[in-house]
PDB file of C-alpha atoms in Angstrom:
ATOM      1  CA  ASP A   1     205.361 -49.911 217.891  1.00 53.00           C
ATOM      2  CA  THR A   2     203.621 -53.159 217.054  1.00 63.00           C
ATOM      3  CA  GLU A   3     201.856 -55.093 219.801  1.00 91.00           C
ATOM      4  CA  VAL A   4     202.576 -58.367 218.045  1.00 96.00           C
ATOM      5  CA  THR A   5     206.196 -59.361 218.546  1.00 97.00           C
ATOM      6  CA  GLN A   6     208.049 -61.672 216.197  1.00 98.00           C
ATOM      7  CA  THR A   7     211.480 -63.191 216.633  1.00 98.00           C
ATOM      8  CA  PRO A   8     213.935 -63.385 215.077  1.00 97.00           C
ATOM      9  CA  LYS A   9     213.787 -60.363 212.756  1.00 97.00           C
ATOM     10  CA  HIS A  10     216.135 -62.038 210.286  1.00 97.00           C
ATOM     11  CA  LEU A  11     217.004 -65.689 209.799  1.00 97.00           C
ATOM     12  CA  VAL A  12     219.373 -67.406 207.397  1.00 97.00           C
ATOM     13  CA  MET A  13     219.187 -71.182 207.297  1.00 95.00           C
ATOM     14  CA  GLY A  14     220.436 -74.029 205.179  1.00 93.00           C
ATOM     15  CA  MET A  15     218.149 -76.535 203.570  1.00 92.00           C
ATOM     16  CA  THR A  16     218.972 -79.200 206.153  1.00 90.00           C
ATOM     17  CA  ASN A  17     218.480 -76.976 209.193  1.00 91.00           C
ATOM     18  CA  LYS A  18     215.605 -76.965 211.645  1.00 96.00           C
ATOM     19  CA  LYS A  19     214.553 -73.595 212.980  1.00 97.00           C
ATOM     20  CA  SER A  20     211.493 -71.965 214.540  1.00 98.00           C
ATOM     21  CA  LEU A  21     209.825 -68.605 214.152  1.00 98.00           C
ATOM     22  CA  LYS A  22     208.096 -67.198 217.211  1.00 98.00           C
ATOM     23  CA  CYS A  23     205.201 -64.798 217.648  1.00 98.00           C
ATOM     24  CA  GLU A  24     203.703 -63.344 220.814  1.00 98.00           C
ATOM     25  CA  GLN A  25     200.770 -61.047 221.549  1.00 97.00           C
ATOM     26  CA  HIS A  26     199.235 -59.857 224.817  1.00 91.00           C
ATOM     27  CA  MET A  27     196.110 -58.143 223.513  1.00 92.00           C
ATOM     28  CA  GLY A  28     193.774 -60.985 224.463  1.00 91.00           C
ATOM     29  CA  HIS A  29     193.298 -61.889 220.807  1.00 93.00           C
ATOM     30  CA  ARG A  30     192.078 -65.430 220.243  1.00 92.00           C
ATOM     31  CA  ALA A  31     192.859 -65.784 216.534  1.00 93.00           C
ATOM     32  CA  MET A  32     196.453 -65.924 215.299  1.00 95.00           C
ATOM     33  CA  TYR A  33     197.764 -66.207 211.774  1.00 95.00           C
ATOM     34  CA  TRP A  34     200.836 -66.960 209.719  1.00 97.00           C
ATOM     35  CA  TYR A  35     201.226 -65.228 206.372  1.00 97.00           C
ATOM     36  CA  LYS A  36     204.031 -65.527 203.826  1.00 97.00           C
ATOM     37  CA  GLN A  37     204.956 -62.566 201.650  1.00 97.00           C
ATOM     38  CA  LYS A  38     207.276 -62.562 198.641  1.00 96.00           C
ATOM     39  CA  ALA A  39     208.689 -59.340 197.203  1.00 93.00           C
ATOM     40  CA  LYS A  40     206.129 -57.166 195.393  1.00 90.00           C
ATOM     41  CA  LYS A  41     203.336 -59.622 196.222  1.00 93.00           C
ATOM     42  CA  PRO A  42     200.544 -59.438 198.800  1.00 94.00           C
ATOM     43  CA  PRO A  43     200.655 -61.558 201.959  1.00 95.00           C
ATOM     44  CA  GLU A  44     199.445 -65.121 201.405  1.00 94.00           C
ATOM     45  CA  LEU A  45     197.615 -66.900 204.188  1.00 93.00           C
ATOM     46  CA  MET A  46     199.280 -70.055 205.517  1.00 96.00           C
ATOM     47  CA  PHE A  47     197.571 -70.975 208.797  1.00 96.00           C
ATOM     48  CA  VAL A  48     194.898 -69.701 211.162  1.00 93.00           C
ATOM     49  CA  TYR A  49     194.524 -70.685 214.786  1.00 94.00           C
ATOM     50  CA  SER A  50     191.271 -69.905 216.540  1.00 91.00           C
ATOM     51  CA  TYR A  51     191.129 -70.455 220.297  1.00 92.00           C
ATOM     52  CA  GLU A  52     194.427 -72.371 220.070  1.00 94.00           C
ATOM     53  CA  LYS A  53     193.056 -74.824 217.518  1.00 94.00           C
ATOM     54  CA  LEU A  54     194.164 -74.966 213.899  1.00 95.00           C
ATOM     55  CA  SER A  55     191.159 -73.788 211.883  1.00 91.00           C
ATOM     56  CA  ILE A  56     192.664 -73.085 208.458  1.00 90.00           C
ATOM     57  CA  ASN A  57     195.613 -74.707 206.682  1.00 94.00           C
ATOM     58  CA  GLU A  58     195.959 -73.343 203.154  1.00 92.00           C
ATOM     59  CA  SER A  59     197.522 -76.539 201.799  1.00 93.00           C
ATOM     60  CA  VAL A  60     200.919 -75.551 203.149  1.00 96.00           C
ATOM     61  CA  PRO A  61     203.755 -78.097 202.632  1.00 97.00           C
ATOM     62  CA  SER A  62     204.555 -80.204 205.682  1.00 96.00           C
ATOM     63  CA  ARG A  63     208.038 -78.681 205.946  1.00 97.00           C
ATOM     64  CA  PHE A  64     206.151 -75.828 207.676  1.00 98.00           C
ATOM     65  CA  SER A  65     204.639 -76.929 210.978  1.00 98.00           C
ATOM     66  CA  PRO A  66     202.624 -74.480 213.091  1.00 98.00           C
ATOM     67  CA  GLU A  67     202.132 -74.733 216.823  1.00 98.00           C
ATOM     68  CA  CYS A  68     200.021 -72.707 219.230  1.00 97.00           C
ATOM     69  CA  PRO A  69     201.180 -73.515 222.799  1.00 95.00           C
ATOM     70  CA  ASN A  70     198.753 -71.031 224.377  1.00 94.00           C
ATOM     71  CA  SER A  71     196.541 -68.091 223.508  1.00 91.00           C
ATOM     72  CA  SER A  72     199.483 -65.663 223.418  1.00 96.00           C
ATOM     73  CA  LEU A  73     202.059 -67.655 221.499  1.00 97.00           C
ATOM     74  CA  LEU A  74     202.328 -68.941 217.957  1.00 98.00           C
ATOM     75  CA  ASN A  75     205.304 -70.792 216.514  1.00 98.00           C
ATOM     76  CA  LEU A  76     206.217 -71.885 213.017  1.00 98.00           C
ATOM     77  CA  HIS A  77     208.660 -74.783 212.878  1.00 98.00           C
ATOM     78  CA  LEU A  78     210.756 -75.020 209.742  1.00 97.00           C
ATOM     79  CA  HIS A  79     212.530 -78.119 208.440  1.00 95.00           C
ATOM     80  CA  ALA A  80     214.083 -79.017 205.092  1.00 95.00           C
ATOM     81  CA  LEU A  81     213.102 -75.757 203.469  1.00 95.00           C
ATOM     82  CA  GLN A  82     213.834 -74.842 199.861  1.00 96.00           C
ATOM     83  CA  PRO A  83     215.414 -71.629 198.562  1.00 96.00           C
ATOM     84  CA  GLU A  84     212.026 -70.609 197.130  1.00 97.00           C
ATOM     85  CA  ASP A  85     210.702 -70.521 200.711  1.00 97.00           C
ATOM     86  CA  SER A  86     212.764 -67.389 201.288  1.00 97.00           C
ATOM     87  CA  ALA A  87     210.270 -64.641 202.110  1.00 97.00           C
ATOM     88  CA  LEU A  88     208.927 -62.344 204.811  1.00 98.00           C
ATOM     89  CA  TYR A  89     206.898 -64.373 207.312  1.00 98.00           C
ATOM     90  CA  LEU A  90     204.242 -62.330 209.039  1.00 98.00           C
ATOM     91  CA  CYS A  91     202.378 -63.229 212.193  1.00 98.00           C
ATOM     92  CA  ALA A  92     199.079 -61.519 212.946  1.00 96.00           C
ATOM     93  CA  SER A  93     196.359 -61.666 215.566  1.00 95.00           C
ATOM     94  CA  SER A  94     192.758 -60.527 215.784  1.00 92.00           C
ATOM     95  CA  PRO A  95     190.043 -60.282 218.449  1.00 87.00           C
ATOM     96  CA  PRO A  96     187.601 -63.162 218.967  1.00 72.00           C
ATOM     97  CA  LEU A  97     184.850 -61.391 217.032  1.00 69.00           C
ATOM     98  CA  ASN A  98     184.516 -62.278 213.385  1.00 69.00           C
ATOM     99  CA  ASN A  99     185.182 -59.552 210.840  1.00 77.00           C
ATOM    100  CA  SER A 100     187.850 -57.881 212.973  1.00 85.00           C
ATOM    101  CA  PRO A 101     191.012 -56.484 211.400  1.00 90.00           C
ATOM    102  CA  LEU A 102     194.371 -58.134 211.820  1.00 92.00           C
ATOM    103  CA  HIS A 103     197.275 -56.692 213.782  1.00 94.00           C
ATOM    104  CA  PHE A 104     200.590 -57.667 212.243  1.00 96.00           C
ATOM    105  CA  GLY A 105     203.989 -58.223 213.777  1.00 97.00           C
ATOM    106  CA  ASN A 106     207.147 -56.800 212.200  1.00 95.00           C
ATOM    107  CA  GLY A 107     207.811 -60.061 210.415  1.00 97.00           C
ATOM    108  CA  THR A 108     210.773 -62.430 210.114  1.00 98.00           C
ATOM    109  CA  ARG A 109     212.803 -62.099 206.939  1.00 97.00           C
ATOM    110  CA  LEU A 110     213.862 -65.641 206.092  1.00 97.00           C
ATOM    111  CA  THR A 111     216.607 -66.589 203.654  1.00 97.00           C
ATOM    112  CA  VAL A 112     217.113 -70.254 202.775  1.00 97.00           C
ATOM    113  CA  THR A 113     220.530 -71.021 201.295  1.00 94.00           C
TER     114      THR A 113
ATOM    115  CA  ARG B   1     188.494 -64.132 188.727  1.00 71.00           C
ATOM    116  CA  LYS B   2     190.565 -63.235 191.775  1.00 79.00           C
ATOM    117  CA  GLU B   3     188.696 -62.856 195.054  1.00 87.00           C
ATOM    118  CA  VAL B   4     190.041 -59.359 195.631  1.00 93.00           C
ATOM    119  CA  GLU B   5     191.426 -57.281 192.752  1.00 94.00           C
ATOM    120  CA  GLN B   6     193.283 -54.005 192.645  1.00 95.00           C
ATOM    121  CA  ASP B   7     195.082 -51.962 190.004  1.00 91.00           C
ATOM    122  CA  PRO B   8     198.762 -52.446 190.913  1.00 90.00           C
ATOM    123  CA  GLY B   9     199.734 -48.963 189.706  1.00 89.00           C
ATOM    124  CA  PRO B  10     202.072 -47.254 190.313  1.00 94.00           C
ATOM    125  CA  PHE B  11     200.089 -44.073 190.757  1.00 95.00           C
ATOM    126  CA  ASN B  12     202.524 -41.159 190.565  1.00 97.00           C
ATOM    127  CA  VAL B  13     200.901 -37.974 191.878  1.00 97.00           C
ATOM    128  CA  PRO B  14     202.195 -34.542 192.888  1.00 97.00           C
ATOM    129  CA  GLU B  15     202.128 -33.488 196.500  1.00 98.00           C
ATOM    130  CA  GLY B  16     198.749 -31.991 197.382  1.00 98.00           C
ATOM    131  CA  ALA B  17     196.832 -33.997 194.792  1.00 97.00           C
ATOM    132  CA  THR B  18     193.741 -36.103 195.448  1.00 97.00           C
ATOM    133  CA  VAL B  19     194.045 -39.736 194.457  1.00 97.00           C
ATOM    134  CA  ALA B  20     191.558 -42.609 194.520  1.00 96.00           C
ATOM    135  CA  PHE B  21     192.025 -46.355 194.387  1.00 93.00           C
ATOM    136  CA  ASN B  22     189.376 -48.956 193.670  1.00 94.00           C
ATOM    137  CA  CYS B  23     189.189 -52.542 194.776  1.00 95.00           C
ATOM    138  CA  THR B  24     186.685 -55.148 193.577  1.00 95.00           C
ATOM    139  CA  TYR B  25     185.691 -58.325 195.377  1.00 93.00           C
ATOM    140  CA  SER B  26     183.983 -61.428 194.038  1.00 91.00           C
ATOM    141  CA  ASN B  27     182.269 -62.878 197.115  1.00 87.00           C
ATOM    142  CA  SER B  28     178.951 -61.079 197.547  1.00 86.00           C
ATOM    143  CA  ALA B  29     178.714 -62.503 201.081  1.00 84.00           C
ATOM    144  CA  SER B  30     181.810 -60.589 202.253  1.00 85.00           C
ATOM    145  CA  GLN B  31     180.848 -58.381 205.178  1.00 81.00           C
ATOM    146  CA  SER B  32     183.978 -56.550 206.223  1.00 87.00           C
ATOM    147  CA  PHE B  33     186.719 -54.795 204.354  1.00 92.00           C
ATOM    148  CA  PHE B  34     189.915 -53.070 205.315  1.00 94.00           C
ATOM    149  CA  TRP B  35     192.560 -50.864 203.802  1.00 96.00           C
ATOM    150  CA  TYR B  36     196.109 -51.511 204.934  1.00 97.00           C
ATOM    151  CA  ARG B  37     199.188 -49.507 204.158  1.00 97.00           C
ATOM    152  CA  GLN B  38     202.525 -51.251 203.660  1.00 97.00           C
ATOM    153  CA  ASP B  39     205.876 -49.523 203.407  1.00 96.00           C
ATOM    154  CA  CYS B  40     208.790 -51.232 201.678  1.00 93.00           C
ATOM    155  CA  ARG B  41     210.099 -54.184 203.728  1.00 89.00           C
ATOM    156  CA  LYS B  42     207.689 -53.435 206.599  1.00 94.00           C
ATOM    157  CA  GLU B  43     204.566 -55.120 207.890  1.00 95.00           C
ATOM    158  CA  PRO B  44     201.081 -54.029 206.748  1.00 96.00           C
ATOM    159  CA  LYS B  45     199.469 -51.474 209.045  1.00 96.00           C
ATOM    160  CA  LEU B  46     195.717 -50.985 209.333  1.00 95.00           C
ATOM    161  CA  LEU B  47     194.601 -47.730 207.747  1.00 96.00           C
ATOM    162  CA  MET B  48     190.806 -48.013 207.808  1.00 93.00           C
ATOM    163  CA  SER B  49     188.023 -50.498 208.448  1.00 91.00           C
ATOM    164  CA  VAL B  50     184.947 -50.413 206.202  1.00 90.00           C
ATOM    165  CA  TYR B  51     181.898 -52.145 207.665  1.00 79.00           C
ATOM    166  CA  SER B  52     178.975 -50.233 206.195  1.00 79.00           C
ATOM    167  CA  SER B  53     178.719 -47.665 203.449  1.00 78.00           C
ATOM    168  CA  GLY B  54     181.924 -45.878 204.256  1.00 84.00           C
ATOM    169  CA  ASN B  55     184.331 -44.365 206.707  1.00 89.00           C
ATOM    170  CA  GLU B  56     186.306 -41.129 206.933  1.00 91.00           C
ATOM    171  CA  ASP B  57     189.449 -40.377 208.896  1.00 92.00           C
ATOM    172  CA  GLY B  58     191.082 -37.034 208.239  1.00 96.00           C
ATOM    173  CA  ARG B  59     192.394 -36.962 204.669  1.00 97.00           C
ATOM    174  CA  PHE B  60     191.309 -40.534 204.039  1.00 97.00           C
ATOM    175  CA  THR B  61     187.828 -41.651 202.962  1.00 96.00           C
ATOM    176  CA  ALA B  62     186.761 -45.208 202.225  1.00 95.00           C
ATOM    177  CA  GLN B  63     183.518 -46.037 200.433  1.00 94.00           C
ATOM    178  CA  LEU B  64     181.766 -49.370 200.041  1.00 93.00           C
ATOM    179  CA  ASN B  65     179.429 -50.118 197.134  1.00 92.00           C
ATOM    180  CA  ARG B  66     177.829 -53.499 197.762  1.00 91.00           C
ATOM    181  CA  ALA B  67     175.727 -53.461 194.607  1.00 92.00           C
ATOM    182  CA  SER B  68     178.814 -53.179 192.408  1.00 92.00           C
ATOM    183  CA  GLN B  69     181.044 -55.069 194.854  1.00 93.00           C
ATOM    184  CA  TYR B  70     183.826 -52.553 195.165  1.00 92.00           C
ATOM    185  CA  ILE B  71     185.425 -50.419 197.803  1.00 94.00           C
ATOM    186  CA  SER B  72     187.415 -47.281 197.215  1.00 95.00           C
ATOM    187  CA  LEU B  73     190.019 -45.275 199.086  1.00 97.00           C
ATOM    188  CA  LEU B  74     190.309 -41.534 198.540  1.00 97.00           C
ATOM    189  CA  ILE B  75     193.341 -39.635 199.754  1.00 98.00           C
ATOM    190  CA  ARG B  76     193.097 -35.851 199.768  1.00 98.00           C
ATOM    191  CA  ASP B  77     196.005 -33.405 199.958  1.00 98.00           C
ATOM    192  CA  SER B  78     198.602 -36.140 199.365  1.00 98.00           C
ATOM    193  CA  LYS B  79     201.815 -35.971 201.373  1.00 98.00           C
ATOM    194  CA  LEU B  80     205.203 -37.392 200.476  1.00 97.00           C
ATOM    195  CA  SER B  81     204.795 -39.696 203.479  1.00 97.00           C
ATOM    196  CA  ASP B  82     201.696 -41.241 201.878  1.00 98.00           C
ATOM    197  CA  SER B  83     203.982 -43.045 199.406  1.00 98.00           C
ATOM    198  CA  ALA B  84     203.420 -46.733 200.086  1.00 97.00           C
ATOM    199  CA  THR B  85     201.527 -49.772 198.840  1.00 97.00           C
ATOM    200  CA  TYR B  86     197.832 -49.784 199.748  1.00 98.00           C
ATOM    201  CA  LEU B  87     196.324 -53.215 200.276  1.00 97.00           C
ATOM    202  CA  CYS B  88     192.614 -53.912 200.033  1.00 96.00           C
ATOM    203  CA  VAL B  89     191.515 -56.772 202.285  1.00 94.00           C
ATOM    204  CA  ALA B  90     188.220 -58.660 202.568  1.00 91.00           C
ATOM    205  CA  PHE B  91     186.776 -61.457 204.632  1.00 83.00           C
ATOM    206  CA  THR B  92     186.137 -63.947 201.843  1.00 71.00           C
ATOM    207  CA  GLY B  93     185.265 -67.186 203.520  1.00 62.00           C
ATOM    208  CA  GLY B  94     184.267 -68.982 206.670  1.00 62.00           C
ATOM    209  CA  GLY B  95     186.209 -68.692 209.857  1.00 64.00           C
ATOM    210  CA  ASN B  96     188.806 -65.963 210.007  1.00 70.00           C
ATOM    211  CA  LYS B  97     189.963 -65.995 206.397  1.00 80.00           C
ATOM    212  CA  LEU B  98     191.105 -62.605 205.158  1.00 85.00           C
ATOM    213  CA  THR B  99     192.184 -62.253 201.537  1.00 88.00           C
ATOM    214  CA  PHE B 100     194.490 -59.512 200.326  1.00 93.00           C
ATOM    215  CA  GLY B 101     194.368 -57.776 196.991  1.00 94.00           C
ATOM    216  CA  THR B 102     197.610 -57.407 195.066  1.00 93.00           C
ATOM    217  CA  GLY B 103     198.109 -53.883 196.390  1.00 95.00           C
ATOM    218  CA  THR B 104     198.266 -50.494 194.686  1.00 96.00           C
ATOM    219  CA  GLN B 105     201.544 -48.607 194.756  1.00 96.00           C
ATOM    220  CA  LEU B 106     201.355 -44.870 195.362  1.00 97.00           C
ATOM    221  CA  LYS B 107     204.258 -42.494 194.803  1.00 97.00           C
ATOM    222  CA  VAL B 108     203.756 -38.901 195.876  1.00 98.00           C
ATOM    223  CA  GLU B 109     206.292 -36.559 194.292  1.00 97.00           C
ATOM    224  CA  LEU B 110     207.409 -32.979 194.858  1.00 93.00           C
TER     225      LEU B 110
END
């Protein structure tokens, strides 16, 4: 069982919808991440939060908006997505120390119609 | 040149075989490396961390060669359940930036 929980597991949304992906961890990790993964490709980094502050944004389009309300929660707000945004969205967390491995959630499988 | 490169495979091996994967990285300043395993439509799961010259855990051995900038993963006595994609991961930049290789697909067959 993963200690990083993501909801929902599956999401289908239209291009005009607004939805949010949620991620929660209670391991005391202070870095949290969003990755996007297309079929047969490796995960691609989108955002990193370190101590609840956005530290890395990999030039992600503004239709994806991250939010870190506290050290345990990470959200990804979605608006006006395109069909090519359909993918597996993975949340991960890691301890405060640099060079620590990531712990991934189960992911949200997103389909944009 | 990609920051982290792997042979995508697939590697098709019989059960009981020994198989090795290599991964090269371009940033000589990278300090930490990891091997993750990912099953189809699942999240990546940490298999091994590689901080110094190498690490061994049961049937799995990871080696780090800093001079040649590659890490390897050796799997001995392959099981059917080892079939998965193996992702090589490196810290490649400042902050908490981890970069994934493309992954190597392993299929263990009867």
